[in-house]
C-alpha positions as a LaTeX table, in Angstrom:
\begin{tabular}{lrrr}
\hline
Residue & $x$ (\AA) & $y$ (\AA) & $z$ (\AA) \\
\hline
Unk1 & 108.65 & 8.50 & 181.73 \\
Unk2 & 109.94 & 8.57 & 185.42 \\
Unk3 & 106.58 & 8.62 & 186.70 \\
Unk4 & 105.06 & 6.04 & 184.25 \\
Unk5 & 107.78 & 3.62 & 184.77 \\
Unk6 & 107.33 & 4.02 & 188.60 \\
Unk7 & 103.73 & 2.91 & 188.30 \\
Unk8 & 104.17 & 0.00 & 185.62 \\
Unk9 & 107.07 & $-1.42$ & 187.66 \\
Unk10 & 105.67 & $-1.28$ & 190.93 \\
Unk11 & 105.07 & $-4.82$ & 191.42 \\
Unk12 & 109.04 & $-5.60$ & 190.59 \\
Unk13 & 110.08 & $-2.54$ & 193.02 \\
Unk14 & 107.98 & $-3.90$ & 195.82 \\
Unk15 & 109.87 & $-7.12$ & 195.84 \\
Unk16 & 112.99 & $-5.08$ & 196.68 \\
Unk17 & 111.71 & $-2.67$ & 199.60 \\
Unk18 & 108.14 & $-1.74$ & 200.57 \\
Unk19 & 106.15 & 0.00 & 198.04 \\
Unk20 & 102.66 & $-0.31$ & 198.40 \\
Unk21 & 99.46 & 1.22 & 196.52 \\
Unk22 & 99.44 & 4.44 & 198.85 \\
Unk23 & 102.97 & 4.56 & 198.57 \\
Unk24 & 102.90 & 4.49 & 194.68 \\
Unk25 & 100.43 & 7.10 & 194.98 \\
Unk26 & 102.22 & 9.36 & 196.91 \\
Unk27 & 105.37 & 9.02 & 194.65 \\
Unk28 & 103.63 & 9.77 & 191.45 \\
Unk29 & 101.82 & 12.37 & 193.48 \\
Unk30 & 104.72 & 14.18 & 194.44 \\
Unk31 & 106.59 & 14.19 & 190.97 \\
Unk32 & 103.49 & 15.80 & 189.78 \\
Unk33 & 103.49 & 18.44 & 192.65 \\
Unk34 & 107.06 & 19.36 & 191.34 \\
Unk35 & 105.53 & 19.60 & 187.92 \\
Unk36 & 102.77 & 21.78 & 188.94 \\
Unk37 & 104.83 & 24.15 & 191.10 \\
Unk38 & 107.20 & 25.15 & 188.13 \\
Unk39 & 105.07 & 25.05 & 185.30 \\
Unk40 & 103.96 & 28.73 & 185.04 \\
Unk41 & 107.39 & 29.87 & 185.88 \\
Unk42 & 108.80 & 27.43 & 183.59 \\
Unk43 & 106.46 & 28.72 & 180.76 \\
Unk44 & 107.40 & 32.33 & 181.47 \\
Unk45 & 111.13 & 31.33 & 181.11 \\
Unk46 & 110.67 & 29.63 & 177.92 \\
Unk47 & 108.96 & 32.70 & 176.56 \\
Unk48 & 112.21 & 34.63 & 177.43 \\
Unk49 & 115.00 & 32.36 & 176.60 \\
Unk50 & 113.41 & 30.16 & 173.59 \\
Unk51 & 112.18 & 26.86 & 173.34 \\
Unk52 & 115.31 & 24.86 & 172.25 \\
Unk53 & 117.07 & 25.86 & 175.43 \\
Unk54 & 113.63 & 24.43 & 177.24 \\
Unk55 & 113.83 & 21.45 & 175.54 \\
Unk56 & 117.57 & 20.42 & 176.16 \\
Unk57 & 116.99 & 21.11 & 179.98 \\
Unk58 & 114.04 & 18.93 & 180.29 \\
Unk59 & 115.78 & 16.00 & 178.28 \\
Unk60 & 118.78 & 16.63 & 180.84 \\
Unk61 & 116.65 & 16.90 & 183.84 \\
Unk62 & 114.73 & 13.47 & 182.60 \\
Unk63 & 118.33 & 11.56 & 182.28 \\
Unk64 & 119.57 & 12.85 & 185.58 \\
Unk65 & 116.35 & 11.67 & 187.15 \\
Unk66 & 116.39 & 8.17 & 185.68 \\
Unk67 & 119.98 & 7.38 & 186.18 \\
Unk68 & 119.58 & 8.62 & 190.03 \\
Unk69 & 116.60 & 6.25 & 190.52 \\
Unk70 & 118.51 & 3.26 & 188.87 \\
Unk71 & 121.60 & 3.87 & 190.65 \\
Unk72 & 120.48 & 5.08 & 194.09 \\
Unk73 & 117.03 & 4.17 & 194.98 \\
Unk74 & 117.27 & 1.78 & 197.93 \\
Unk75 & 113.80 & 2.47 & 199.59 \\
Unk76 & 110.43 & 4.24 & 198.97 \\
Unk77 & 111.59 & 7.67 & 200.51 \\
Unk78 & 114.71 & 7.69 & 198.03 \\
Unk79 & 112.94 & 6.79 & 195.02 \\
Unk80 & 110.25 & 9.30 & 195.64 \\
Unk81 & 113.05 & 12.04 & 196.19 \\
Unk82 & 115.00 & 11.04 & 193.27 \\
Unk83 & 111.50 & 11.45 & 191.32 \\
Unk84 & 111.60 & 15.18 & 191.97 \\
Unk85 & 114.46 & 16.02 & 189.36 \\
Unk86 & 111.96 & 14.37 & 186.84 \\
Unk87 & 109.47 & 16.61 & 187.86 \\
Unk88 & 111.57 & 19.61 & 187.02 \\
Unk89 & 111.93 & 18.00 & 183.56 \\
Unk90 & 107.82 & 17.58 & 183.33 \\
Unk91 & 107.32 & 21.37 & 184.07 \\
Unk92 & 109.86 & 22.52 & 181.25 \\
Unk93 & 109.00 & 20.00 & 178.41 \\
Unk94 & 105.24 & 21.16 & 177.65 \\
Unk95 & 105.62 & 24.89 & 177.45 \\
Unk96 & 109.24 & 24.60 & 175.46 \\
Unk97 & 107.60 & 21.99 & 172.75 \\
Unk98 & 104.31 & 23.92 & 172.74 \\
Unk99 & 106.12 & 27.35 & 172.00 \\
Unk100 & 108.32 & 25.78 & 169.24 \\
Unk101 & 105.13 & 24.28 & 167.16 \\
Unk102 & 103.57 & 27.69 & 167.75 \\
Unk103 & 106.41 & 29.41 & 166.09 \\
Unk104 & 107.15 & 26.76 & 163.50 \\
Unk105 & 104.23 & 25.30 & 162.28 \\
Unk106 & 101.57 & 26.62 & 159.84 \\
Unk107 & 98.27 & 27.76 & 161.66 \\
Unk108 & 96.52 & 25.11 & 159.08 \\
Unk109 & 98.35 & 22.19 & 160.81 \\
Unk110 & 98.95 & 23.27 & 164.16 \\
Unk111 & 95.98 & 20.53 & 165.36 \\
Unk112 & 98.06 & 17.52 & 164.08 \\
Unk113 & 101.28 & 19.05 & 165.64 \\
Unk114 & 99.77 & 19.62 & 168.95 \\
Unk115 & 98.10 & 16.35 & 168.93 \\
Unk116 & 101.21 & 14.58 & 167.98 \\
Unk117 & 103.13 & 16.64 & 170.83 \\
Unk118 & 100.89 & 15.52 & 173.44 \\
Unk119 & 101.05 & 11.89 & 172.15 \\
Unk120 & 104.35 & 11.91 & 173.85 \\
Unk121 & 102.67 & 11.27 & 177.09 \\
Unk122 & 100.71 & 7.97 & 176.12 \\
Unk123 & 103.97 & 7.08 & 174.20 \\
Unk124 & 105.74 & 7.39 & 177.56 \\
Unk125 & 103.40 & 5.06 & 178.83 \\
Unk126 & 103.58 & 2.67 & 176.12 \\
Unk127 & 107.18 & 2.32 & 176.58 \\
Unk128 & 106.85 & 2.22 & 180.46 \\
Unk129 & 104.41 & $-0.93$ & 179.82 \\
Unk130 & 106.71 & $-2.62$ & 177.40 \\
Unk131 & 109.43 & $-2.10$ & 179.93 \\
Unk132 & 107.93 & $-4.72$ & 182.29 \\
Unk133 & 108.11 & $-7.73$ & 180.36 \\
Unk134 & 110.99 & $-6.65$ & 178.12 \\
Unk135 & 113.54 & $-5.49$ & 180.88 \\
Unk136 & 112.36 & $-5.39$ & 184.43 \\
Unk137 & 111.32 & $-9.02$ & 184.50 \\
Unk138 & 114.27 & $-10.79$ & 182.91 \\
Unk139 & 116.92 & $-8.13$ & 183.97 \\
Unk140 & 115.60 & $-6.13$ & 187.12 \\
Unk141 & 113.50 & $-3.04$ & 187.13 \\
Unk142 & 116.26 & $-0.40$ & 187.15 \\
Unk143 & 117.44 & $-1.51$ & 183.71 \\
Unk144 & 114.17 & $-0.01$ & 182.64 \\
Unk145 & 115.17 & 3.53 & 183.99 \\
Unk146 & 118.56 & 3.03 & 182.27 \\
Unk147 & 116.97 & 2.74 & 179.13 \\
Unk148 & 114.75 & 5.66 & 179.73 \\
Unk149 & 118.02 & 7.76 & 180.58 \\
Unk150 & 119.54 & 6.52 & 177.26 \\
Unk151 & 116.42 & 8.04 & 175.40 \\
Unk152 & 116.47 & 11.10 & 177.19 \\
Unk153 & 120.34 & 11.62 & 176.21 \\
Unk154 & 119.48 & 11.27 & 172.42 \\
Unk155 & 116.80 & 13.46 & 173.00 \\
Unk156 & 119.62 & 15.92 & 174.34 \\
Unk157 & 121.72 & 15.06 & 171.28 \\
Unk158 & 118.96 & 15.66 & 168.48 \\
Unk159 & 117.18 & 18.63 & 170.14 \\
Unk160 & 117.03 & 21.78 & 167.93 \\
Unk161 & 119.78 & 24.29 & 168.29 \\
Unk162 & 118.91 & 27.52 & 170.28 \\
Unk163 & 117.94 & 30.35 & 167.72 \\
Unk164 & 117.00 & 33.94 & 168.61 \\
Unk165 & 113.26 & 33.11 & 168.99 \\
Unk166 & 112.48 & 34.25 & 172.51 \\
Unk167 & 109.28 & 36.49 & 173.09 \\
Unk168 & 109.81 & 40.11 & 174.66 \\
Unk169 & 108.76 & 40.10 & 178.19 \\
Unk170 & 104.80 & 41.31 & 178.80 \\
Unk171 & 104.45 & 44.85 & 180.57 \\
Unk172 & 104.59 & 44.38 & 184.39 \\
Unk173 & 101.09 & 43.85 & 185.48 \\
Unk174 & 99.46 & 42.99 & 182.29 \\
Unk175 & 97.23 & 40.40 & 181.39 \\
Unk176 & 97.61 & 37.93 & 178.47 \\
Unk177 & 94.79 & 37.64 & 176.07 \\
Unk178 & 92.48 & 35.11 & 176.81 \\
Unk179 & 93.36 & 35.03 & 180.55 \\
Unk180 & 90.26 & 33.93 & 181.80 \\
Unk181 & 89.51 & 31.10 & 179.53 \\
Unk182 & 93.21 & 29.89 & 179.77 \\
Unk183 & 92.17 & 29.65 & 183.56 \\
Unk184 & 89.21 & 28.15 & 183.29 \\
Unk185 & 90.60 & 25.50 & 180.68 \\
Unk186 & 93.19 & 25.10 & 183.59 \\
Unk187 & 90.43 & 23.94 & 185.61 \\
Unk188 & 89.26 & 21.53 & 183.08 \\
Unk189 & 92.77 & 20.09 & 182.84 \\
Unk190 & 92.77 & 19.62 & 186.69 \\
Unk191 & 89.74 & 17.23 & 186.57 \\
Unk192 & 90.61 & 15.55 & 183.18 \\
Unk193 & 94.31 & 14.86 & 184.55 \\
Unk194 & 92.90 & 13.61 & 187.75 \\
Unk195 & 90.64 & 10.90 & 186.18 \\
Unk196 & 93.14 & 9.72 & 183.43 \\
Unk197 & 96.55 & 9.74 & 185.47 \\
Unk198 & 94.73 & 7.73 & 188.33 \\
Unk199 & 93.27 & 5.43 & 185.96 \\
Unk200 & 96.70 & 4.88 & 184.26 \\
Unk201 & 98.80 & 4.89 & 187.41 \\
Unk202 & 96.72 & 2.18 & 189.24 \\
Unk203 & 95.57 & $-0.16$ & 185.85 \\
Unk204 & 98.33 & $-2.62$ & 186.17 \\
Unk205 & 97.90 & $-3.26$ & 189.70 \\
Unk206 & 94.17 & $-3.52$ & 189.51 \\
Unk207 & 94.44 & $-5.86$ & 186.47 \\
Unk208 & 96.95 & $-8.05$ & 188.40 \\
Unk209 & 94.72 & $-8.20$ & 191.35 \\
Unk210 & 91.87 & $-9.03$ & 189.15 \\
Unk211 & 93.70 & $-12.01$ & 187.93 \\
Unk212 & 95.86 & $-11.01$ & 184.84 \\
Unk213 & 99.48 & $-11.76$ & 184.79 \\
Unk214 & 102.04 & $-9.15$ & 185.20 \\
Unk215 & 102.89 & $-9.40$ & 181.40 \\
Unk216 & 99.46 & $-9.18$ & 180.42 \\
Unk217 & 98.80 & $-6.34$ & 182.55 \\
Unk218 & 101.92 & $-4.26$ & 181.17 \\
Unk219 & 100.70 & $-5.24$ & 177.63 \\
Unk220 & 97.34 & $-3.92$ & 178.62 \\
Unk221 & 99.16 & $-0.70$ & 179.69 \\
Unk222 & 100.89 & $-0.21$ & 176.17 \\
Unk223 & 97.38 & $-1.11$ & 174.50 \\
Unk224 & 95.60 & 1.65 & 176.23 \\
Unk225 & 98.69 & 4.00 & 175.36 \\
Unk226 & 98.60 & 3.18 & 171.81 \\
Unk227 & 94.73 & 3.79 & 171.62 \\
Unk228 & 95.44 & 7.19 & 173.55 \\
Unk229 & 98.01 & 8.33 & 171.04 \\
Unk230 & 96.04 & 7.83 & 167.91 \\
Unk231 & 93.00 & 9.44 & 169.71 \\
Unk232 & 95.16 & 12.59 & 170.65 \\
Unk233 & 96.36 & 12.87 & 166.72 \\
Unk234 & 92.94 & 12.13 & 165.57 \\
Unk235 & 91.40 & 14.99 & 167.67 \\
Unk236 & 94.22 & 17.46 & 166.06 \\
Unk237 & 93.55 & 16.35 & 162.78 \\
Unk238 & 89.83 & 16.89 & 163.15 \\
Unk239 & 90.43 & 20.50 & 164.59 \\
Unk240 & 92.57 & 21.12 & 161.53 \\
Unk241 & 89.72 & 20.24 & 158.98 \\
Unk242 & 87.74 & 23.25 & 158.60 \\
Unk243 & 89.51 & 25.14 & 161.33 \\
Unk244 & 87.32 & 23.22 & 163.87 \\
Unk245 & 87.14 & 24.60 & 167.56 \\
Unk246 & 89.43 & 21.91 & 169.35 \\
Unk247 & 87.33 & 22.12 & 172.56 \\
Unk248 & 84.30 & 20.56 & 171.15 \\
Unk249 & 85.76 & 16.92 & 170.34 \\
Unk250 & 87.69 & 17.18 & 173.69 \\
Unk251 & 84.30 & 17.61 & 175.81 \\
Unk252 & 82.48 & 14.96 & 173.77 \\
Unk253 & 85.20 & 12.33 & 174.32 \\
Unk254 & 85.70 & 13.33 & 177.80 \\
Unk255 & 81.82 & 12.70 & 178.49 \\
Unk256 & 81.86 & 9.57 & 176.48 \\
Unk257 & 84.97 & 8.26 & 178.61 \\
Unk258 & 82.41 & 7.92 & 181.55 \\
Unk259 & 80.88 & 4.55 & 180.18 \\
Unk260 & 84.75 & 3.08 & 180.17 \\
Unk261 & 85.58 & 3.85 & 183.79 \\
Unk262 & 82.19 & 2.76 & 185.06 \\
Unk263 & 82.73 & $-0.28$ & 182.68 \\
Unk264 & 86.01 & $-1.15$ & 184.86 \\
Unk265 & 84.08 & $-1.97$ & 187.92 \\
Unk266 & 83.17 & $-5.28$ & 186.32 \\
Unk267 & 86.45 & $-6.68$ & 188.02 \\
Unk268 & 86.79 & $-9.29$ & 185.23 \\
Unk269 & 89.67 & $-9.55$ & 182.95 \\
Unk270 & 87.95 & $-9.51$ & 179.69 \\
Unk271 & 85.85 & $-6.45$ & 180.63 \\
Unk272 & 88.99 & $-4.67$ & 181.98 \\
Unk273 & 90.54 & $-4.90$ & 178.65 \\
Unk274 & 87.74 & $-3.40$ & 176.91 \\
Unk275 & 86.88 & $-0.89$ & 179.50 \\
Unk276 & 90.44 & 0.23 & 179.70 \\
Unk277 & 90.97 & 0.85 & 175.84 \\
Unk278 & 87.44 & 2.72 & 175.77 \\
Unk279 & 88.51 & 4.97 & 178.89 \\
Unk280 & 92.11 & 5.39 & 177.32 \\
Unk281 & 90.85 & 6.17 & 173.89 \\
Unk282 & 88.32 & 8.57 & 175.37 \\
Unk283 & 89.32 & 9.93 & 178.54 \\
Unk284 & 93.08 & 10.32 & 177.68 \\
Unk285 & 92.95 & 12.06 & 174.34 \\
Unk286 & 92.14 & 15.58 & 175.50 \\
Unk287 & 95.67 & 17.07 & 175.95 \\
Unk288 & 96.53 & 17.84 & 172.43 \\
Unk289 & 93.26 & 19.42 & 171.87 \\
Unk290 & 93.47 & 21.70 & 174.96 \\
Unk291 & 96.93 & 22.71 & 174.55 \\
Unk292 & 96.12 & 23.78 & 171.11 \\
Unk293 & 92.98 & 25.71 & 172.75 \\
Unk294 & 94.83 & 27.49 & 175.20 \\
Unk295 & 97.57 & 28.83 & 172.63 \\
Unk296 & 95.07 & 30.15 & 170.35 \\
Unk297 & 93.79 & 32.16 & 172.87 \\
Unk298 & 97.16 & 33.20 & 174.24 \\
Unk299 & 99.23 & 33.65 & 170.90 \\
Unk300 & 101.78 & 36.23 & 172.37 \\
Unk301 & 102.74 & 34.26 & 175.45 \\
Unk302 & 102.37 & 30.60 & 174.31 \\
Unk303 & 104.59 & 29.34 & 176.99 \\
Unk304 & 102.70 & 31.03 & 179.91 \\
Unk305 & 99.25 & 29.59 & 178.35 \\
Unk306 & 100.47 & 25.96 & 178.22 \\
Unk307 & 102.49 & 26.56 & 181.60 \\
Unk308 & 98.89 & 27.45 & 183.14 \\
Unk309 & 97.20 & 24.29 & 181.34 \\
Unk310 & 100.06 & 22.02 & 182.33 \\
Unk311 & 99.75 & 23.26 & 185.85 \\
Unk312 & 96.24 & 22.04 & 185.90 \\
Unk313 & 97.33 & 18.88 & 184.28 \\
Unk314 & 99.78 & 18.31 & 187.07 \\
Unk315 & 97.77 & 19.24 & 190.02 \\
Unk316 & 95.36 & 16.67 & 188.64 \\
Unk317 & 98.12 & 14.27 & 188.36 \\
Unk318 & 98.73 & 14.88 & 191.86 \\
Unk319 & 95.31 & 14.53 & 193.38 \\
Unk320 & 94.16 & 11.46 & 190.72 \\
Unk321 & 96.98 & 8.82 & 191.81 \\
Unk322 & 96.56 & 10.05 & 195.67 \\
Unk323 & 92.85 & 9.62 & 195.68 \\
Unk324 & 92.69 & 6.43 & 193.63 \\
Unk325 & 95.61 & 5.06 & 195.68 \\
Unk326 & 93.85 & 5.47 & 198.99 \\
Unk327 & 90.85 & 3.62 & 197.51 \\
Unk328 & 92.99 & 1.16 & 196.12 \\
Unk329 & 94.74 & 0.61 & 199.44 \\
Unk330 & 91.44 & $-0.07$ & 201.22 \\
Unk331 & 90.06 & $-2.56$ & 198.36 \\
Unk332 & 87.47 & 0.16 & 196.93 \\
Unk333 & 88.43 & $-0.03$ & 193.17 \\
Unk334 & 84.93 & 0.05 & 192.25 \\
Unk335 & 84.53 & 3.56 & 194.15 \\
Unk336 & 88.04 & 4.69 & 192.53 \\
Unk337 & 86.72 & 4.20 & 188.96 \\
Unk338 & 83.31 & 5.91 & 189.80 \\
Unk339 & 85.32 & 8.54 & 191.01 \\
Unk340 & 87.29 & 8.86 & 187.56 \\
Unk341 & 84.16 & 8.85 & 185.71 \\
Unk342 & 82.91 & 11.59 & 188.07 \\
Unk343 & 85.87 & 13.86 & 187.41 \\
Unk344 & 86.15 & 13.21 & 183.68 \\
Unk345 & 82.25 & 14.27 & 183.69 \\
Unk346 & 82.99 & 17.57 & 185.40 \\
Unk347 & 85.92 & 18.26 & 183.06 \\
Unk348 & 83.49 & 17.92 & 179.96 \\
Unk349 & 81.06 & 20.35 & 181.62 \\
Unk350 & 83.69 & 22.84 & 182.38 \\
Unk351 & 84.88 & 23.07 & 178.88 \\
Unk352 & 81.15 & 23.59 & 177.64 \\
Unk353 & 80.65 & 26.46 & 180.23 \\
Unk354 & 84.05 & 28.10 & 178.92 \\
Unk355 & 82.68 & 27.83 & 175.46 \\
Unk356 & 79.48 & 29.21 & 176.39 \\
Unk357 & 80.75 & 32.20 & 178.30 \\
Unk358 & 83.03 & 33.01 & 175.31 \\
Unk359 & 80.11 & 33.10 & 172.77 \\
Unk360 & 78.40 & 35.41 & 175.35 \\
Unk361 & 81.22 & 37.75 & 174.94 \\
Unk362 & 82.69 & 40.07 & 177.77 \\
\hline
\end{tabular}
């Protein structure tokens, strides 16, 4: 939520201090740089100390980041620096929850479980979008971060207690099973995330610039998040039915999302709504299926596998906002959405190539 709140509240934040499109892209990008740098070490830590401790740490770092932003951010530089604490939480969250679900949920229901887990991201964007009209406009943008901190503290309170479930460390120099496929899917995550996070980070700004009100733009982001949440869970349910390979629907949806990104170039409020819902429902639905796929390919080290995948996700989340922010700053939104379309298509191609490589065997 710290990153999504920064993006959705940008029109209000810039009333207090300079916070242009490029600065927004840099702030969100550095938030994910921290996440990318720490994801694999965090995954290995979770495999050693257990999922419950990782979840508690993730929630605690999120609360600290949000409180610090609300109380101390007085410039773009200070806001960006305080977001880095939230990046630590981002690195811990995915591997922790994934390891817990892999251990606790039966194989026949893991698609639904990982789809529900990855619905957390669009739910965060949903709450960030609603925070604009519900809190930021009437009370001030800082109160949205205070509310997010309260949610994080609640998560700390209800997180499962630590149990003796840590995995033994792998032998030095050993490569986990599925090493090559996990890394290939990490590359796909880079591409898909660059498209999706770049799109989400600048949707509100683009919608406002195209003639929509701030309230309508915030509600549009909320609507996109609802559609993406449903899609992530649907992909998981599909994978559970007949034990389907989760990568096939992921590749198909990423390819189909190209149409939504291209339709965004119309620069007309009605078409922007339709295009955003299409791009969000298809192009932002992949993380649950991809998480399930990497865990299936490395069952003995799920934290590590998800850490690799999340590193790719966060690298894409760094490059996407930076690239889209640069284009937006120069009034090149049409080029920005075409870029998102190309990235989503390349992600789909990478997944298909991975499946073909696995089918051919070693």
